[in-house]
mmCIF file of C-alpha atoms in Angstrom:
data_model
loop_
_atom_site.group_PDB
_atom_site.id
_atom_site.type_symbol
_atom_site.label_atom_id
_atom_site.label_comp_id
_atom_site.label_asym_id
_atom_site.label_seq_id
_atom_site.Cartn_x
_atom_site.Cartn_y
_atom_site.Cartn_z
ATOM 1 C CA MET F 1 -8.968 -34.497 33.384
ATOM 2 C CA GLU F 2 -10.919 -35.044 30.605
ATOM 3 C CA ARG F 3 -13.143 -38.392 30.577
ATOM 4 C CA PRO F 4 -12.355 -40.822 27.941
ATOM 5 C CA LEU F 5 -14.803 -41.196 25.492
ATOM 6 C CA GLU F 6 -15.845 -45.008 26.231
ATOM 7 C CA GLN F 7 -16.578 -45.899 29.305
ATOM 8 C CA GLY F 8 -16.312 -49.118 31.739
ATOM 9 C CA ASN F 9 -18.559 -52.077 30.207
ATOM 10 C CA MET F 10 -19.938 -52.605 33.699
ATOM 11 C CA THR F 11 -21.103 -48.825 34.117
ATOM 12 C CA GLY F 12 -24.395 -47.745 32.401
ATOM 13 C CA VAL F 13 -24.047 -44.955 29.787
ATOM 14 C CA GLN F 14 -25.044 -41.787 30.934
ATOM 15 C CA GLN F 15 -24.221 -39.831 27.664
ATOM 16 C CA PHE F 16 -22.951 -40.469 24.345
ATOM 17 C CA VAL F 17 -20.364 -39.464 22.289
ATOM 18 C CA LEU F 18 -21.315 -37.894 18.605
ATOM 19 C CA LEU F 19 -18.644 -38.195 16.336
ATOM 20 C CA GLY F 20 -20.060 -35.723 13.779
ATOM 21 C CA LEU F 21 -19.068 -36.162 10.002
ATOM 22 C CA SER F 22 -14.831 -36.917 10.238
ATOM 23 C CA THR F 23 -13.264 -34.233 8.287
ATOM 24 C CA SER F 24 -10.277 -31.885 8.558
ATOM 25 C CA PRO F 25 -10.735 -28.555 10.545
ATOM 26 C CA GLU F 26 -10.671 -26.546 8.023
ATOM 27 C CA ILE F 27 -13.246 -28.375 5.716
ATOM 28 C CA ARG F 28 -15.533 -28.558 9.245
ATOM 29 C CA HIS F 29 -15.625 -24.754 9.108
ATOM 30 C CA VAL F 30 -16.635 -24.994 5.244
ATOM 31 C CA LEU F 31 -19.060 -27.331 5.893
ATOM 32 C CA PHE F 32 -20.230 -25.507 9.344
ATOM 33 C CA ALA F 33 -20.740 -22.390 6.736
ATOM 34 C CA ILE F 34 -22.518 -24.553 4.447
ATOM 35 C CA PHE F 35 -25.295 -26.314 6.776
ATOM 36 C CA LEU F 36 -25.732 -23.127 8.596
ATOM 37 C CA THR F 37 -26.596 -21.381 5.284
ATOM 38 C CA LEU F 38 -28.980 -24.319 4.076
ATOM 39 C CA TYR F 39 -30.499 -24.688 7.804
ATOM 40 C CA LEU F 40 -31.517 -20.752 7.948
ATOM 41 C CA LEU F 41 -32.604 -20.662 4.446
ATOM 42 C CA THR F 42 -35.042 -24.276 4.962
ATOM 43 C CA LEU F 43 -36.537 -22.264 7.899
ATOM 44 C CA LEU F 44 -37.138 -19.142 5.750
ATOM 45 C CA GLU F 45 -38.152 -20.528 2.805
ATOM 46 C CA ASN F 46 -41.258 -23.104 4.905
ATOM 47 C CA THR F 47 -42.119 -20.240 6.926
ATOM 48 C CA LEU F 48 -42.705 -18.463 3.805
ATOM 49 C CA ILE F 49 -44.875 -21.255 2.447
ATOM 50 C CA VAL F 50 -46.809 -21.585 5.740
ATOM 51 C CA LEU F 51 -47.438 -17.581 5.653
ATOM 52 C CA LEU F 52 -48.625 -17.563 2.183
ATOM 53 C CA VAL F 53 -51.018 -21.026 2.441
ATOM 54 C CA CYS F 54 -52.427 -19.200 5.541
ATOM 55 C CA ARG F 55 -52.801 -15.695 4.048
ATOM 56 C CA HIS F 56 -54.027 -16.138 0.864
ATOM 57 C CA SER F 57 -57.666 -17.563 -0.009
ATOM 58 C CA GLU F 58 -56.787 -19.014 -3.225
ATOM 59 C CA LEU F 59 -54.399 -21.519 -1.663
ATOM 60 C CA HIS F 60 -57.034 -22.914 0.493
ATOM 61 C CA LYS F 61 -57.143 -25.960 -1.275
ATOM 62 C CA PRO F 62 -56.005 -29.322 -0.462
ATOM 63 C CA MET F 63 -52.718 -29.471 -2.388
ATOM 64 C CA TYR F 64 -51.703 -26.117 -0.551
ATOM 65 C CA PHE F 65 -53.051 -27.322 2.762
ATOM 66 C CA PHE F 66 -50.814 -30.341 2.290
ATOM 67 C CA LEU F 67 -47.874 -28.390 1.332
ATOM 68 C CA GLY F 68 -48.390 -26.263 4.473
ATOM 69 C CA ASN F 69 -48.590 -29.344 6.680
ATOM 70 C CA LEU F 70 -45.375 -30.387 5.066
ATOM 71 C CA SER F 71 -43.749 -27.183 5.417
ATOM 72 C CA CYS F 72 -44.116 -27.212 9.293
ATOM 73 C CA LEU F 73 -42.685 -30.502 9.913
ATOM 74 C CA GLU F 74 -39.475 -29.639 7.492
ATOM 75 C CA MET F 75 -39.030 -26.624 9.846
ATOM 76 C CA CYS F 76 -39.006 -29.157 12.938
ATOM 77 C CA TYR F 77 -37.201 -32.053 11.347
ATOM 78 C CA VAL F 78 -34.267 -29.900 10.185
ATOM 79 C CA SER F 79 -34.754 -28.300 13.567
ATOM 80 C CA VAL F 80 -33.802 -31.802 15.387
ATOM 81 C CA THR F 81 -31.155 -33.134 13.429
ATOM 82 C CA THR F 82 -29.080 -29.869 12.224
ATOM 83 C CA PRO F 83 -27.939 -28.241 15.441
ATOM 84 C CA SER F 84 -26.086 -31.519 16.349
ATOM 85 C CA LEU F 85 -24.391 -31.635 13.148
ATOM 86 C CA LEU F 86 -23.276 -27.811 13.382
ATOM 87 C CA ALA F 87 -22.249 -28.359 16.948
ATOM 88 C CA GLY F 88 -20.106 -31.158 15.946
ATOM 89 C CA LEU F 89 -18.942 -29.250 12.687
ATOM 90 C CA ARG F 90 -18.054 -25.977 15.116
ATOM 91 C CA THR F 91 -16.484 -27.780 18.339
ATOM 92 C CA GLY F 92 -16.097 -31.497 16.882
ATOM 93 C CA PRO F 93 -17.166 -34.529 18.708
ATOM 94 C CA CYS F 94 -19.876 -33.487 21.450
ATOM 95 C CA ARG F 95 -21.391 -34.962 24.208
ATOM 96 C CA VAL F 96 -24.833 -35.590 24.496
ATOM 97 C CA PRO F 97 -27.090 -36.844 27.717
ATOM 98 C CA PHE F 98 -28.826 -39.948 27.433
ATOM 99 C CA THR F 99 -31.983 -38.286 28.072
ATOM 100 C CA ALA F 100 -31.455 -35.640 25.120
ATOM 101 C CA CYS F 101 -30.387 -38.436 22.932
ATOM 102 C CA ILE F 102 -33.739 -40.473 23.542
ATOM 103 C CA ILE F 103 -35.603 -37.078 23.273
ATOM 104 C CA GLN F 104 -34.259 -36.508 20.210
ATOM 105 C CA LEU F 105 -34.517 -39.946 18.635
ATOM 106 C CA PHE F 106 -38.208 -39.847 19.291
ATOM 107 C CA LEU F 107 -38.884 -36.539 17.676
ATOM 108 C CA PHE F 108 -37.086 -37.714 14.540
ATOM 109 C CA ILE F 109 -38.703 -41.026 14.428
ATOM 110 C CA SER F 110 -41.816 -38.797 14.865
ATOM 111 C CA LEU F 111 -41.495 -36.589 12.422
ATOM 112 C CA ILE F 112 -39.837 -38.746 9.739
ATOM 113 C CA CYS F 113 -43.086 -41.088 9.516
ATOM 114 C CA THR F 114 -45.407 -38.600 9.605
ATOM 115 C CA LYS F 115 -43.339 -37.166 6.799
ATOM 116 C CA CYS F 116 -43.819 -40.452 5.002
ATOM 117 C CA SER F 117 -47.373 -39.955 5.597
ATOM 118 C CA LEU F 118 -47.918 -36.673 4.479
ATOM 119 C CA LEU F 119 -45.923 -37.518 1.056
ATOM 120 C CA ALA F 120 -48.638 -40.463 0.099
ATOM 121 C CA SER F 121 -51.225 -38.294 1.021
ATOM 122 C CA MET F 122 -49.915 -35.482 -1.222
ATOM 123 C CA ALA F 123 -49.687 -38.143 -3.977
ATOM 124 C CA TYR F 124 -53.132 -39.427 -3.356
ATOM 125 C CA ASP F 125 -54.344 -35.668 -3.970
ATOM 126 C CA ARG F 126 -52.869 -35.577 -6.936
ATOM 127 C CA TYR F 127 -54.269 -39.203 -7.930
ATOM 128 C CA VAL F 128 -57.421 -37.938 -7.441
ATOM 129 C CA ALA F 129 -57.162 -34.565 -9.188
ATOM 130 C CA ILE F 130 -56.073 -36.113 -12.650
ATOM 131 C CA CYS F 131 -57.876 -39.421 -12.298
ATOM 132 C CA ARG F 132 -60.997 -38.450 -10.419
ATOM 133 C CA PRO F 133 -61.566 -34.884 -10.957
ATOM 134 C CA LEU F 134 -65.500 -34.704 -10.963
ATOM 135 C CA HIS F 135 -65.451 -36.767 -7.734
ATOM 136 C CA TYR F 136 -62.382 -34.220 -6.140
ATOM 137 C CA PRO F 137 -64.406 -31.772 -4.385
ATOM 138 C CA LEU F 138 -66.128 -35.012 -2.337
ATOM 139 C CA LEU F 139 -63.412 -37.390 -1.967
ATOM 140 C CA MET F 140 -60.639 -34.117 -0.740
ATOM 141 C CA ARG F 141 -63.616 -32.149 1.068
ATOM 142 C CA PRO F 142 -61.856 -30.205 3.879
ATOM 143 C CA GLN F 143 -62.883 -32.813 6.353
ATOM 144 C CA VAL F 144 -60.623 -36.127 4.770
ATOM 145 C CA CYS F 145 -57.952 -33.851 4.514
ATOM 146 C CA LEU F 146 -58.110 -32.720 8.097
ATOM 147 C CA GLY F 147 -58.580 -36.366 8.705
ATOM 148 C CA LEU F 148 -55.591 -37.377 6.382
ATOM 149 C CA ALA F 149 -53.384 -34.699 8.204
ATOM 150 C CA VAL F 150 -54.347 -35.486 11.921
ATOM 151 C CA THR F 151 -53.560 -39.191 10.890
ATOM 152 C CA SER F 152 -50.127 -38.345 9.550
ATOM 153 C CA TRP F 153 -49.277 -36.546 12.688
ATOM 154 C CA LEU F 154 -50.527 -39.017 15.612
ATOM 155 C CA GLY F 155 -49.366 -42.203 13.770
ATOM 156 C CA GLY F 156 -46.077 -40.772 13.534
ATOM 157 C CA LEU F 157 -46.218 -40.123 17.743
ATOM 158 C CA LEU F 158 -47.608 -43.455 17.949
ATOM 159 C CA VAL F 159 -44.871 -45.299 15.978
ATOM 160 C CA SER F 160 -42.392 -43.021 18.048
ATOM 161 C CA VAL F 161 -43.353 -43.904 21.265
ATOM 162 C CA VAL F 162 -43.472 -47.653 19.998
ATOM 163 C CA LYS F 163 -39.521 -47.838 18.933
ATOM 164 C CA THR F 164 -38.562 -45.043 21.550
ATOM 165 C CA THR F 165 -39.645 -46.959 24.495
ATOM 166 C CA CYS F 166 -37.917 -50.508 22.824
ATOM 167 C CA ILE F 167 -34.688 -48.507 22.394
ATOM 168 C CA ALA F 168 -34.749 -46.999 25.461
ATOM 169 C CA SER F 169 -35.424 -50.063 27.572
ATOM 170 C CA LEU F 170 -32.221 -51.572 26.070
ATOM 171 C CA SER F 171 -28.741 -51.455 28.714
ATOM 172 C CA TYR F 172 -25.528 -49.392 27.397
ATOM 173 C CA CYS F 173 -22.963 -50.864 29.358
ATOM 174 C CA GLY F 174 -19.903 -48.851 26.688
ATOM 175 C CA PRO F 175 -18.363 -47.688 24.530
ATOM 176 C CA ASN F 176 -20.811 -44.658 24.405
ATOM 177 C CA VAL F 177 -19.587 -43.336 21.061
ATOM 178 C CA LEU F 178 -21.968 -42.906 17.972
ATOM 179 C CA ASN F 179 -20.337 -42.486 14.705
ATOM 180 C CA HIS F 180 -22.704 -40.327 13.497
ATOM 181 C CA PHE F 181 -23.942 -36.547 13.823
ATOM 182 C CA PHE F 182 -27.743 -37.656 15.671
ATOM 183 C CA CYS F 183 -28.802 -39.873 17.737
ATOM 184 C CA ASP F 184 -30.213 -42.421 15.273
ATOM 185 C CA VAL F 185 -31.617 -46.129 15.566
ATOM 186 C CA SER F 186 -29.063 -48.415 13.753
ATOM 187 C CA PRO F 187 -25.908 -46.459 15.875
ATOM 188 C CA LEU F 188 -28.072 -47.084 19.388
ATOM 189 C CA LEU F 189 -28.697 -50.334 18.514
ATOM 190 C CA SER F 190 -24.911 -51.528 17.826
ATOM 191 C CA LEU F 191 -24.191 -49.975 21.327
ATOM 192 C CA SER F 192 -26.624 -51.885 23.265
ATOM 193 C CA CYS F 193 -25.067 -54.579 25.521
ATOM 194 C CA THR F 194 -28.605 -56.505 25.715
ATOM 195 C CA HIS F 195 -30.532 -59.132 23.304
ATOM 196 C CA VAL F 196 -31.952 -56.676 20.941
ATOM 197 C CA ALA F 197 -34.276 -59.183 18.839
ATOM 198 C CA LEU F 198 -37.095 -57.919 19.831
ATOM 199 C CA THR F 199 -36.385 -54.390 19.406
ATOM 200 C CA GLU F 200 -34.939 -55.436 15.915
ATOM 201 C CA LEU F 201 -38.283 -56.851 15.282
ATOM 202 C CA VAL F 202 -40.175 -54.033 15.820
ATOM 203 C CA ASP F 203 -38.295 -51.970 14.017
ATOM 204 C CA PHE F 204 -38.454 -53.771 11.010
ATOM 205 C CA ILE F 205 -42.359 -54.130 11.344
ATOM 206 C CA SER F 206 -42.686 -50.581 11.608
ATOM 207 C CA ALA F 207 -40.511 -49.737 9.055
ATOM 208 C CA ILE F 208 -42.166 -51.982 6.464
ATOM 209 C CA VAL F 209 -45.638 -50.335 7.627
ATOM 210 C CA THR F 210 -44.628 -46.713 7.447
ATOM 211 C CA PHE F 211 -41.827 -46.707 4.784
ATOM 212 C CA CYS F 212 -43.214 -49.620 2.577
ATOM 213 C CA GLY F 213 -47.041 -49.080 3.075
ATOM 214 C CA THR F 214 -46.903 -45.159 2.141
ATOM 215 C CA LEU F 215 -44.181 -45.487 -0.776
ATOM 216 C CA LEU F 216 -46.767 -48.236 -2.124
ATOM 217 C CA VAL F 217 -49.163 -45.909 -1.984
ATOM 218 C CA ALA F 218 -47.355 -42.988 -3.578
ATOM 219 C CA LEU F 219 -46.511 -45.449 -6.488
ATOM 220 C CA ALA F 220 -49.685 -46.968 -7.043
ATOM 221 C CA SER F 221 -51.344 -43.189 -7.093
ATOM 222 C CA TYR F 222 -48.760 -42.412 -9.748
ATOM 223 C CA ALA F 223 -48.962 -45.530 -11.753
ATOM 224 C CA ALA F 224 -52.743 -44.827 -12.010
ATOM 225 C CA ILE F 225 -51.492 -41.163 -12.896
ATOM 226 C CA GLY F 226 -49.370 -42.513 -15.614
ATOM 227 C CA ARG F 227 -52.085 -44.395 -17.429
ATOM 228 C CA ALA F 228 -54.792 -41.409 -17.387
ATOM 229 C CA VAL F 229 -51.777 -39.476 -18.692
ATOM 230 C CA LEU F 230 -51.234 -41.863 -21.493
ATOM 231 C CA ARG F 231 -55.020 -41.787 -22.507
ATOM 232 C CA MET F 232 -55.202 -38.141 -22.786
ATOM 233 C CA THR F 233 -55.318 -36.899 -26.490
ATOM 234 C CA SER F 234 -54.313 -33.517 -25.859
ATOM 235 C CA LEU F 235 -50.482 -32.596 -25.547
ATOM 236 C CA ALA F 236 -51.878 -29.758 -23.414
ATOM 237 C CA ALA F 237 -53.630 -31.873 -20.715
ATOM 238 C CA ARG F 238 -50.975 -33.971 -20.658
ATOM 239 C CA CYS F 239 -48.055 -31.350 -19.769
ATOM 240 C CA LYS F 240 -50.587 -29.968 -16.828
ATOM 241 C CA ALA F 241 -51.146 -32.808 -15.273
ATOM 242 C CA LEU F 242 -47.786 -33.837 -15.791
ATOM 243 C CA SER F 243 -46.292 -30.433 -14.110
ATOM 244 C CA THR F 244 -48.546 -30.479 -11.027
ATOM 245 C CA CYS F 245 -47.160 -34.022 -10.150
ATOM 246 C CA ALA F 246 -43.163 -34.022 -11.048
ATOM 247 C CA SER F 247 -42.063 -31.561 -8.335
ATOM 248 C CA HIS F 248 -43.534 -33.852 -5.873
ATOM 249 C CA LEU F 249 -42.435 -37.389 -7.881
ATOM 250 C CA VAL F 250 -38.449 -35.856 -7.605
ATOM 251 C CA VAL F 251 -38.947 -35.271 -3.922
ATOM 252 C CA VAL F 252 -40.590 -38.617 -2.980
ATOM 253 C CA GLY F 253 -37.800 -40.995 -5.166
ATOM 254 C CA ILE F 254 -35.139 -38.189 -3.644
ATOM 255 C CA PHE F 255 -36.491 -39.005 -0.150
ATOM 256 C CA TYR F 256 -37.390 -42.826 -0.404
ATOM 257 C CA SER F 257 -34.436 -43.639 -2.325
ATOM 258 C CA ALA F 258 -32.177 -42.703 0.793
ATOM 259 C CA VAL F 259 -34.378 -43.375 3.471
ATOM 260 C CA LEU F 260 -34.469 -47.347 2.009
ATOM 261 C CA SER F 261 -30.815 -47.149 1.318
ATOM 262 C CA MET F 262 -30.072 -46.287 4.811
ATOM 263 C CA TYR F 263 -32.379 -48.639 6.771
ATOM 264 C CA SER F 264 -32.900 -51.720 4.075
ATOM 265 C CA ARG F 265 -29.216 -52.959 5.580
ATOM 266 C CA PRO F 266 -29.264 -54.957 8.836
ATOM 267 C CA SER F 267 -29.650 -52.353 11.772
ATOM 268 C CA LEU F 268 -26.532 -53.255 13.680
ATOM 269 C CA ALA F 269 -24.441 -52.429 10.430
ATOM 270 C CA GLU F 270 -21.795 -50.036 12.237
ATOM 271 C CA SER F 271 -22.361 -46.630 10.448
ATOM 272 C CA THR F 272 -19.997 -45.110 7.739
ATOM 273 C CA ASP F 273 -19.689 -42.292 5.848
ATOM 274 C CA LEU F 274 -22.148 -43.642 3.217
ATOM 275 C CA ASN F 275 -24.301 -43.708 5.996
ATOM 276 C CA LYS F 276 -23.987 -40.186 7.129
ATOM 277 C CA LEU F 277 -24.154 -38.781 3.624
ATOM 278 C CA LEU F 278 -27.742 -40.767 3.060
ATOM 279 C CA SER F 279 -28.469 -38.865 6.445
ATOM 280 C CA ILE F 280 -27.737 -35.595 4.890
ATOM 281 C CA ILE F 281 -29.532 -36.445 2.165
ATOM 282 C CA TYR F 282 -32.682 -36.999 3.852
ATOM 283 C CA THR F 283 -32.239 -34.491 6.766
ATOM 284 C CA VAL F 284 -30.992 -31.021 5.253
ATOM 285 C CA ALA F 285 -30.805 -31.451 1.496
ATOM 286 C CA THR F 286 -34.259 -32.994 1.006
ATOM 287 C CA PRO F 287 -35.949 -30.566 3.228
ATOM 288 C CA VAL F 288 -34.069 -27.140 1.339
ATOM 289 C CA CYS F 289 -35.517 -28.304 -1.616
ATOM 290 C CA SER F 290 -38.680 -27.692 -0.340
ATOM 291 C CA LEU F 291 -39.881 -24.177 -2.122
ATOM 292 C CA ILE F 292 -37.761 -24.979 -5.329
ATOM 293 C CA VAL F 293 -39.654 -27.952 -6.306
ATOM 294 C CA TYR F 294 -42.985 -27.503 -5.096
ATOM 295 C CA SER F 295 -43.601 -23.181 -4.774
ATOM 296 C CA LEU F 296 -40.927 -21.866 -7.236
ATOM 297 C CA ARG F 297 -42.710 -23.673 -9.968
ATOM 298 C CA ASN F 298 -46.147 -22.944 -9.209
ATOM 299 C CA ARG F 299 -47.869 -19.805 -10.514
ATOM 300 C CA GLN F 300 -50.608 -19.678 -7.723
ATOM 301 C CA VAL F 301 -48.123 -19.513 -5.265
ATOM 302 C CA HIS F 302 -46.096 -17.058 -7.430
ATOM 303 C CA ALA F 303 -48.886 -14.810 -7.704
ATOM 304 C CA ALA F 304 -49.579 -14.974 -4.138
ATOM 305 C CA LEU F 305 -45.728 -14.292 -3.542
ATOM 306 C CA ARG F 306 -45.849 -11.013 -6.055
ATOM 307 C CA ARG F 307 -49.127 -9.734 -4.539
ATOM 308 C CA THR F 308 -47.590 -10.092 -0.530
ATOM 309 C CA LEU F 309 -44.624 -8.085 -1.833
ATOM 310 C CA HIS F 310 -46.513 -5.491 -3.651
ATOM 311 C CA LEU F 311 -48.298 -4.874 -0.408
ATOM 312 C CA HIS F 312 -45.185 -4.563 1.565
ATOM 313 C CA ARG F 313 -43.830 -2.020 -0.847
ATOM 314 C CA VAL F 314 -46.991 0.456 -1.371
ATOM 315 C CA SER F 315 -48.025 0.067 2.310
ATOM 316 C CA PRO F 316 -45.658 2.296 3.448
ATOM 317 C CA ALA F 317 -46.086 4.651 0.452
ATOM 318 C CA ARG F 318 -50.016 5.048 1.209
ATOM 319 C CA THR F 319 -48.968 5.800 4.967
ATOM 320 C CA ALA F 320 -47.084 8.792 4.300
ATOM 321 C CA LEU F 321 -49.628 10.206 1.437
ATOM 322 C CA PHE F 322 -52.401 9.482 4.312
ATOM 323 C CA CYS F 323 -49.722 11.531 6.729
ATOM 324 C CA SER F 324 -49.118 14.428 4.241
#
């Protein structure tokens, strides 16, 4: 006999049930095909970006160094949340062991915090390039870039350890149904049967520091860039400056709009279809746009991609000529 979705209130929860996207079976099959395609496309395009950045010396610059880090993060990011989304669309509500749910939560928090820091670092890089071009080689030397990247990754891990420890230490007596497609902070807090004030405070402080802090860095950088662009007398110089920032600004706007809309409400609010839609935007839609908004409009990436494809076409012909 199948185990009921909601466990008794006096027993500890050993597993959670992810409801996923609540749609009809016919629509679920269509969504499964769409999200699977987006997932594979995200892995492919970000792998391509990493390979291009590593293999071509002309891309060994701070902007592409951060782009490579962001691409690595995006591959991990979508691999944390998308499989459970696909499983829910394929089979309906799926059961996740408590430990697996906490691990998914830990990885998700770590990666989303790291992404915020990387986006802020990329905004600072564009600020230095446009507003202080003569000091760019000094301010964005390899040691500084490496330090910003390492700080972003370690900072995300630190925040995730604190938040995940607080959430995992709560008691979950039942029910065990999460109205979401992955283990997120708000749905888990809503199921806790113990006092969550301290955990909410930790969540609020970390959100202020991580989301709002990095957003302020990005906004301050682009405010300075805007003032610098307005002072430029050449139209060509203005267009060039704006072209280097427009793509990143679009991604920052989409990502932070979805995240802040999601987490600015009380943490105990019940997850709704709107919550899931916002989650899809910043967990699926934003990563799949990385190649489009960052790379396809970049001439140096275009040139590196063309050379790579040309070498792959020419090498077999040269091998055949040599063997003959």
